[in-house]
Structures are given as C-alpha cells and as structure tokens.
Short mmCIF file of C-alpha atoms and ligand atoms in Angstrom, two decimals:
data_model
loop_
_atom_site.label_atom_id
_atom_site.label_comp_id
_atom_site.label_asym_id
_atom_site.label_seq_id
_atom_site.Cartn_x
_atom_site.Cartn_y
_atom_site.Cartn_z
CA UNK A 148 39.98 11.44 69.18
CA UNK A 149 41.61 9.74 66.81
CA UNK A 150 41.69 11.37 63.04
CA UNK A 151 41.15 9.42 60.03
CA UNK A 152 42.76 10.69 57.11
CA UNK A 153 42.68 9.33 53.52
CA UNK A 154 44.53 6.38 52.27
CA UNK A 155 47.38 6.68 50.61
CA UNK A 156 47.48 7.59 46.70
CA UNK A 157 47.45 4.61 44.69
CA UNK A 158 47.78 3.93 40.98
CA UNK A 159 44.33 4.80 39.30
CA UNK A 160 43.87 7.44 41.99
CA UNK A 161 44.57 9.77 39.34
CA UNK A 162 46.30 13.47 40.39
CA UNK A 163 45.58 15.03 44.25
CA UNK A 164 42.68 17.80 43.39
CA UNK A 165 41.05 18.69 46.86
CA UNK A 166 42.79 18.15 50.32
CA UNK A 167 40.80 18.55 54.01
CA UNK A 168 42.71 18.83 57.04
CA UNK A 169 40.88 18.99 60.60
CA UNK A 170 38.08 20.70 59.03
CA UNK A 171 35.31 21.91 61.58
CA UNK A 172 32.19 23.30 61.04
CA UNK A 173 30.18 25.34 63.39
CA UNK A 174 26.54 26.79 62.97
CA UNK A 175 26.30 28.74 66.18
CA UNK A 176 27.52 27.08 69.18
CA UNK A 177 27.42 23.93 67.79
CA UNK A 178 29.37 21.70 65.88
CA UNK A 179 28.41 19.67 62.82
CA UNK A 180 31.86 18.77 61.67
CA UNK A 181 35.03 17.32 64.13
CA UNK A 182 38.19 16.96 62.43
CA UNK A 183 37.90 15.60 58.94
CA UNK A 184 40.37 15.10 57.06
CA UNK A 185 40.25 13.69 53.54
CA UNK A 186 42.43 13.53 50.22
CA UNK A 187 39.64 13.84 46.93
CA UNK A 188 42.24 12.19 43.60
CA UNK A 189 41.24 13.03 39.84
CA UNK A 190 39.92 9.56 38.81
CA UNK A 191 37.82 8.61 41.68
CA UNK A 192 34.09 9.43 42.58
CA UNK A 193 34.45 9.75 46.14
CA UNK A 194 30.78 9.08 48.09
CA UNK A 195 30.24 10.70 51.38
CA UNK A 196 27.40 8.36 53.10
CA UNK A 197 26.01 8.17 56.47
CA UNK A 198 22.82 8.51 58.56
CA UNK A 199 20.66 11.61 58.29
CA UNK A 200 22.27 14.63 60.20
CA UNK A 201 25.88 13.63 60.32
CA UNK A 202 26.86 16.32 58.56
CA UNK A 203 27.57 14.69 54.93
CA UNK A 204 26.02 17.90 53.36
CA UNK A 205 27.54 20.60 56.00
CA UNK A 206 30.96 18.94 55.24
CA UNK A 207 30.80 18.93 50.98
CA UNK A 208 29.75 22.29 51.19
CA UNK A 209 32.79 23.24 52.90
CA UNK A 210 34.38 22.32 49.26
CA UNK A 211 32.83 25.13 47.51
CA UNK A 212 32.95 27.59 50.44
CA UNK A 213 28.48 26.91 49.94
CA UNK A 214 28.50 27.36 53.81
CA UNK A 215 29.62 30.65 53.49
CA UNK A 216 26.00 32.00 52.34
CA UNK A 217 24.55 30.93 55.98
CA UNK A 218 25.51 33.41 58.20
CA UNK A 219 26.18 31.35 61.52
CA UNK A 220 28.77 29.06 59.68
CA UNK A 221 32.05 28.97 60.41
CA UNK A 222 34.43 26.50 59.10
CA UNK A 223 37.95 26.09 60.32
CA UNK A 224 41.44 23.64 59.31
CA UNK A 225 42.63 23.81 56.18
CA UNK A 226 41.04 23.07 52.59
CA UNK A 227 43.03 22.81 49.18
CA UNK A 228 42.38 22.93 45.50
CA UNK A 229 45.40 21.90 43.42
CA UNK A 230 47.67 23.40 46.23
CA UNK A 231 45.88 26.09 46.93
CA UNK A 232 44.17 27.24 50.09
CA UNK A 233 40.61 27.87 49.07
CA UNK A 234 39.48 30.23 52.41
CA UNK A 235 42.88 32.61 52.03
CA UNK A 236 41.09 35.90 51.58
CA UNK A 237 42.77 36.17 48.23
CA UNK A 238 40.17 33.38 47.07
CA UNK A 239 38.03 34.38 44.21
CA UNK A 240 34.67 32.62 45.32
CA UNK A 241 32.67 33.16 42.20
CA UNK A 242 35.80 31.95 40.60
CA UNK A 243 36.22 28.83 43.30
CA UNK A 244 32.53 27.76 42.33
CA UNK A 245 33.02 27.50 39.05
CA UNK A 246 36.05 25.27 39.11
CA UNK A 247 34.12 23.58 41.81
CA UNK A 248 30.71 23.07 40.69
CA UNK A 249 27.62 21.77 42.38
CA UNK A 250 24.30 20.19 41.98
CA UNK A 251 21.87 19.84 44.31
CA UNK A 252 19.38 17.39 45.64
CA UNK A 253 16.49 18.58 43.63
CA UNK A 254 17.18 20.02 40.22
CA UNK A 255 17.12 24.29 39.91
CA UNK A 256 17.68 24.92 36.46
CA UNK A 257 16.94 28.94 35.69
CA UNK A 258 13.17 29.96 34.73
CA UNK A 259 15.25 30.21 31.41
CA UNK A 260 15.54 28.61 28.24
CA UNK A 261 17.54 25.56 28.00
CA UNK A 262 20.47 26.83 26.06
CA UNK A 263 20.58 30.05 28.41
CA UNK A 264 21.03 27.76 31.55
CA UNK A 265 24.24 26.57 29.99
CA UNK A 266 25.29 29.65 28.20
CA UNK A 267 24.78 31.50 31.46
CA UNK A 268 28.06 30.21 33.53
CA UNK A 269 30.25 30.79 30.09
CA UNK A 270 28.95 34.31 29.84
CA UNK A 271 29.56 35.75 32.79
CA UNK A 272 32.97 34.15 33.25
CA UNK A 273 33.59 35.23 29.33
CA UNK A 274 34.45 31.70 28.22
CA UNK A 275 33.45 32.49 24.57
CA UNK A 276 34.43 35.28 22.16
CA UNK A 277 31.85 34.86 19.56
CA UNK A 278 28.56 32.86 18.94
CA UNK A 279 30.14 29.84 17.62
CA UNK A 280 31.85 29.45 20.62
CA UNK A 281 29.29 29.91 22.95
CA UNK A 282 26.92 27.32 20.83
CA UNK A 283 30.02 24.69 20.66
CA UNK A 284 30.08 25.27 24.66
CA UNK A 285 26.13 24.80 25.01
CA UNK A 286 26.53 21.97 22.18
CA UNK A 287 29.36 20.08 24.46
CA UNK A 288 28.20 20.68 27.75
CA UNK A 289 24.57 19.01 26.66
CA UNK A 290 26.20 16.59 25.20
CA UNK A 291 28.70 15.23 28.06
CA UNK A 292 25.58 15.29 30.67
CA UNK A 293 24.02 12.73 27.83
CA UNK A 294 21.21 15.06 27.07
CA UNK A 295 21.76 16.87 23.66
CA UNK A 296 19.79 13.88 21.90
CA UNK A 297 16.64 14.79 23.81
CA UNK A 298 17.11 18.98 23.72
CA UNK A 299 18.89 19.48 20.42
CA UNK A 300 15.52 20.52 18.45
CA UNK A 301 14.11 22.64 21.80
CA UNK A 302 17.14 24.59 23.01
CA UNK A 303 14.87 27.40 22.94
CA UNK A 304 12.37 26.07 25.32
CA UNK A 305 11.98 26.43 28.89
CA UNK A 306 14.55 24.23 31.29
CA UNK A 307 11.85 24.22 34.09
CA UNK A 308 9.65 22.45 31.51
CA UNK A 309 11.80 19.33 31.10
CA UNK A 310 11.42 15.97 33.01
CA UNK A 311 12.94 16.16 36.45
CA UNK A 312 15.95 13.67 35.88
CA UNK A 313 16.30 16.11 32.13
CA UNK A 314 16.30 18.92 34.39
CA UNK A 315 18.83 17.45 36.77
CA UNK A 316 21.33 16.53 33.97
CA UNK A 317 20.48 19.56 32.38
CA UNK A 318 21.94 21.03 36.09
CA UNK A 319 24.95 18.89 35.47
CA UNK A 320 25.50 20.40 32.03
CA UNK A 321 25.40 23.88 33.69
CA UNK A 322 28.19 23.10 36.08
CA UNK A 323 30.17 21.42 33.00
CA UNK A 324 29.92 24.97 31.06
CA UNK A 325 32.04 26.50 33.11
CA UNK A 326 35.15 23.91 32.56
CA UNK A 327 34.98 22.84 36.50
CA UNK A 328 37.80 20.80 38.04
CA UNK A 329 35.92 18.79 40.78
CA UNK A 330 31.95 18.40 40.17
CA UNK A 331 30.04 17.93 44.26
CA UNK A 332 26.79 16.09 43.73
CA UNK A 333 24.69 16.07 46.84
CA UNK A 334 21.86 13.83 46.57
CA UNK A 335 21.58 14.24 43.28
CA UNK A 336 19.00 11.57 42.54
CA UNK A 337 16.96 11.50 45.77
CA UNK A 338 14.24 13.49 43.75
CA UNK A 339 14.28 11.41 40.88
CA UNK A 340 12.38 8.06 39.72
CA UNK A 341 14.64 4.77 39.08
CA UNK A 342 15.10 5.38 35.25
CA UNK A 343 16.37 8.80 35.79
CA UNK A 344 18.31 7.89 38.80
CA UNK A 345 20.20 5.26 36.55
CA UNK A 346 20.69 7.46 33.87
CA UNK A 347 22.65 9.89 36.22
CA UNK A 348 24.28 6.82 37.48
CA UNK A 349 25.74 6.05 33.92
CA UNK A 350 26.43 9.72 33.62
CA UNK A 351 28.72 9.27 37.14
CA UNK A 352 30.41 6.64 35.47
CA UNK A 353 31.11 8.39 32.43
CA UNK A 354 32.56 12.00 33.75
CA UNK A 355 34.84 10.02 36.32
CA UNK A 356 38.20 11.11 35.27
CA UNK A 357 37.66 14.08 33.45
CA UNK A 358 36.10 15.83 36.45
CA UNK A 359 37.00 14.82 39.93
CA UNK A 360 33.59 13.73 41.44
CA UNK A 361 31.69 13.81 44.97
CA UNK A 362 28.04 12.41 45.78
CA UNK A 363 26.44 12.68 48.65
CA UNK A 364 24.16 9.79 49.28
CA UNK A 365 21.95 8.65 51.32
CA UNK A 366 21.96 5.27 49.58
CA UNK A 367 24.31 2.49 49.72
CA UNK A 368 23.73 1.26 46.96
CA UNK A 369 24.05 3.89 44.80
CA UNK A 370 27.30 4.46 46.85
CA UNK A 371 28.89 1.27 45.95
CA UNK A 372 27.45 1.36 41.99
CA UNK A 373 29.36 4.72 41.48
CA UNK A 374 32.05 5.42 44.05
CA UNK A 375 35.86 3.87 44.19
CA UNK A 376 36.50 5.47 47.53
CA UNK A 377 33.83 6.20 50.39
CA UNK A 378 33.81 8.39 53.66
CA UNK A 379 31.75 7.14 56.34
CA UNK A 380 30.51 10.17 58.76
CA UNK A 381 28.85 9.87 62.33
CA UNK A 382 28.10 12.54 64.39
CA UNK A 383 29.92 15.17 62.45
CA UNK A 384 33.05 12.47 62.56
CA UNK A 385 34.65 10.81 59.89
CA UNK A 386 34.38 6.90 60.68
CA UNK A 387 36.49 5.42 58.12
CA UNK A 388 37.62 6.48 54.77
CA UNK A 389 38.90 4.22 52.26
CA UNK A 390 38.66 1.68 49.01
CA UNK A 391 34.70 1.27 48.47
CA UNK A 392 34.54 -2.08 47.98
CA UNK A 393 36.73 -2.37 51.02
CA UNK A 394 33.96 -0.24 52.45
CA UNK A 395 31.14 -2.14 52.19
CA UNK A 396 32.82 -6.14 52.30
CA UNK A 397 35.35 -5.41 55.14
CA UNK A 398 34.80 -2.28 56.81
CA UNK A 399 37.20 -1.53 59.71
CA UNK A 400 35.45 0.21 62.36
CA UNK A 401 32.69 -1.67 64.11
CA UNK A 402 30.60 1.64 63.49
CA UNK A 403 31.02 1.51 59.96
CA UNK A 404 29.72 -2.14 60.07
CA UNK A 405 26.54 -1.55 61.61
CA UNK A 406 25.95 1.14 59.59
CA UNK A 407 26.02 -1.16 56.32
CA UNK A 408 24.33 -3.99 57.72
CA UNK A 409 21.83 -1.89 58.61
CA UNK A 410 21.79 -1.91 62.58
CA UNK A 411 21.32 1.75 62.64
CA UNK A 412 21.11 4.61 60.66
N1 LIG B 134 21.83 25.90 58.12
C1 LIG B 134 21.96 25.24 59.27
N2 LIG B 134 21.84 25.86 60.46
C2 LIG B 134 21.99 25.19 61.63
N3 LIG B 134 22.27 23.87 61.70
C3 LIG B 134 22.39 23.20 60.57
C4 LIG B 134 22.26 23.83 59.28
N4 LIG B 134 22.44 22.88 58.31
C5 LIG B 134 22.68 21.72 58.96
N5 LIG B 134 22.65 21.90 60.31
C6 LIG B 134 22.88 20.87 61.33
O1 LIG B 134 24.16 20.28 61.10
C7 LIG B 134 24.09 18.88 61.29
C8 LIG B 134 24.53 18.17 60.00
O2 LIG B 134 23.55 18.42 58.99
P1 LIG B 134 23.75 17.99 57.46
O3 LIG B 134 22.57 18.49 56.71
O4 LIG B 134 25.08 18.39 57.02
O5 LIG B 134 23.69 16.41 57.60
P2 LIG B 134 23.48 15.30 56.48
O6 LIG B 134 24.31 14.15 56.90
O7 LIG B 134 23.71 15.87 55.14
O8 LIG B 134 21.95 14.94 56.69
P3 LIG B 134 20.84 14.41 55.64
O9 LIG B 134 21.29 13.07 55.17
O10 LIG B 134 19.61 14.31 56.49
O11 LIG B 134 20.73 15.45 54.56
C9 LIG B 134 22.67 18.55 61.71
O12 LIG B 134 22.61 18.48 63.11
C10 LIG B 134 21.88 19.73 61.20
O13 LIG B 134 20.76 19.97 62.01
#
C-alpha cells in the first residue's frame, strides 16, 4: 500500500508540533488504523473527516495516548510532540494530556461549579501559587473560549447548568487552563444547535495559532469553514492529506472525490 504522508511545511504552516509515522491501531484482532502518517504545524487547524467507522476518532486519540484507557488497544509506529516520542515509557501521560488537551463530542464539564472546572486542571498540575493567580487563570481561560461575558457574575454556579454549546466552550476553557500545546476537538459540535455550533466555529478561528488545533468532523462543511489542511480516512487508511481548499476543489484520489461529492459515505 502506498503511504500518504503530509505535505511539505510551507510558510504559514507555523512550527512542526505533532508528527505520525505508520501509526496502527488494533482493538483485538482487528485493525482500525493502517499506516498513517501525518505532520500536525502550529498555525493550522487540521480536520480529520471521513465516513462513519473509518477510524477518524480511533486515530486522534492516538494523539493523547486516549486509547490507552481501552484495554484491547494497541497502537504501534511512531508519534511525536515537539521531538519527542509520546509512547517512550518515560512519557508522563497526565502530563501528555495536558499539553494535549481534548474535548469531546458532547460536552462533560464536572458536576462542579464553573470556576472549579477551570481551576481544576491548574490545581492539580500547580499552575498557580496564590489566589490571584488561580482567578487570573480562570479569568483568561473563560475569556479565550469567548465565554467570560456570559459566566463572569455566576462563576459560582453549576457548569452542568449552562446551555450545551456554554458547556462545550466552557470544556474548551478547561483544556486552555492547563496552557496545552495542541487542543484535539472530536466532534465537538455534533451535539450542539447551529448558533452554538457557529460560535465554536468563530472560537476555531480565533485559537488557531496559539494552540495547534484538530477537529474531527463528520461535516464537510464545517471542515472547510475551519480547517487549512484536511486528512481524508477510509477504512482505517489515510486517503489523501493536504491543503483544504485543495481538498475539497481538486482532490487527488478518486476516493477522496466521491467522498465530497457525496457518492458514498
Ligand atoms: N473501543 C472500541 N473497541 C473495539 N472497536 C472499536 C472501538 N472503538 C472503535 N472501534 C472500531 O474501530 C473502527 C473505527 O472507529 P472510530 O470510532 O475511530 O471511527 P470514526 O471514523 O470516528 O467513526 P464515527 O464518525 O462514526 O464516529 C470501527 O470499526 C469501530 O467499530
């Protein structure tokens, strides 16, 4: 088989953060990932898309060692974060998932109030020394995931009893806490109506470059409003990789093309 790999850096790619290198995933006998390799730069939101069960989720998991919490996963090849090997035993994982942080298809915030959900991640990795610190955290945080307008006067009430998209940036504000490097995303608006789905969209746009970014979605769309580069997965393959507007307007692989035009999928 042949192996697609990322194209080359370009100017506006920003710095290399993550590298994949024939990356497979097994749960059991049976493989959900073959081969992927893929380069994930600073200033690009990178979208994983394809159709349902080809392994989009299974593979950004592998970014934050996630598949390591179900037992009959194994992933093999070769991941990096700035350099560094992220399955080498030495690998802090409670450490590796804070500089890679994640938010999930439907929002979890803690059964907590809203400023512990974001003063939760600094605590336990001691990011503050006093209380001023650890407000001017919560304060920031809230504020880059656009929601400190709508919380400031309630930081003291429940996060569960928010909105669902306020509870979904509010999830995005909990994985900015923590001072993350890369930021996965998978499906992060599947659960949520059009006005909060746009509002996360705008948010995408707005933490590209100061976080490297990855979405998994399921819709094309939304693919092509937030991402710069795109992976296209079938079967557990990577299709083609490459600029997203390139993507969607002049795909290279025949696959690919019937994918966005809709012929299956
Ligand atoms: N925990 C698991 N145990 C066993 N098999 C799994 C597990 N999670 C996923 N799989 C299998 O791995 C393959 C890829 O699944 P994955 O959820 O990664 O695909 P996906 O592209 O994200 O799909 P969707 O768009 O439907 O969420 C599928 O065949 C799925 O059944």
């Amino acid at each position: 088989m042949t192996e697609t790999t990322a194209p080359a850096i370009s100017a506006g790619d920003g710095p290399l953060k993550m590298t994949t290198r024939n990356v497979d995933v097994f749960y059991g006998e049976k493989q959900a990932i073959n081969g992927v390799s893929i380069d994930v730069t600073m200033d690009n939101v990178t979208a994983f898309i394809g159709p349902s069960g080809c392994g989009k989720s299974t593979f950004l998991r592998c970014l934050n060692r996630m598949n390591d919490t179900i037992p009959i996963a194994k992933v093999t090849g070769e991941i990096t974060l700035e350099g560094e090997d992220i399955y080498a035993p030495k690998m802090d994982v409670v450490q590796l998932r804070a500089r890679v942080g994640m938010v999930f298809q439907k929002p979890n915030p803690f059964p907590k109030s809203i400023y512990d959900n974001i003063a939760y991640g600094p605590r336990i990795h001691g990011l503050a020394n006093s209380k001023d610190e650890l407000d001017n955290i919560v304060e920031t945080s809230l504020q880059r995931a656009g929601l400190w307008g709508e919380v400031q006067d309630r930081l003291q009430d429940s996060g569960t009893a928010l909105s669902g998209g306020q509870q979904q940036r509010l999830c995005i504000a909990r994985a900015i806490a923590v001072d993350p490097e890369v930021i996965l995303m998978d499906e992060p608006c599947s659960a949520l109506d059009p006005i909060a789905t746009a509002k996360i969209e705008e948010l995408i746009h707005e933490l590209r470059g100061k976080y490297a970014i990855v979405i998994v979605t399921h819709n094309m769309q939304q693919a092509a409003r937030v991402s710069q580069r795109t992976a296209f997965f079938h079967l557990g393959t990577l299709v083609e990789y490459g600029v997203t507007s390139d993507i969607f307007t002049n795909p290279t692989e025949e696959k690919t093309r019937d994918y966005i035009t809709g012929r299956y999928g």
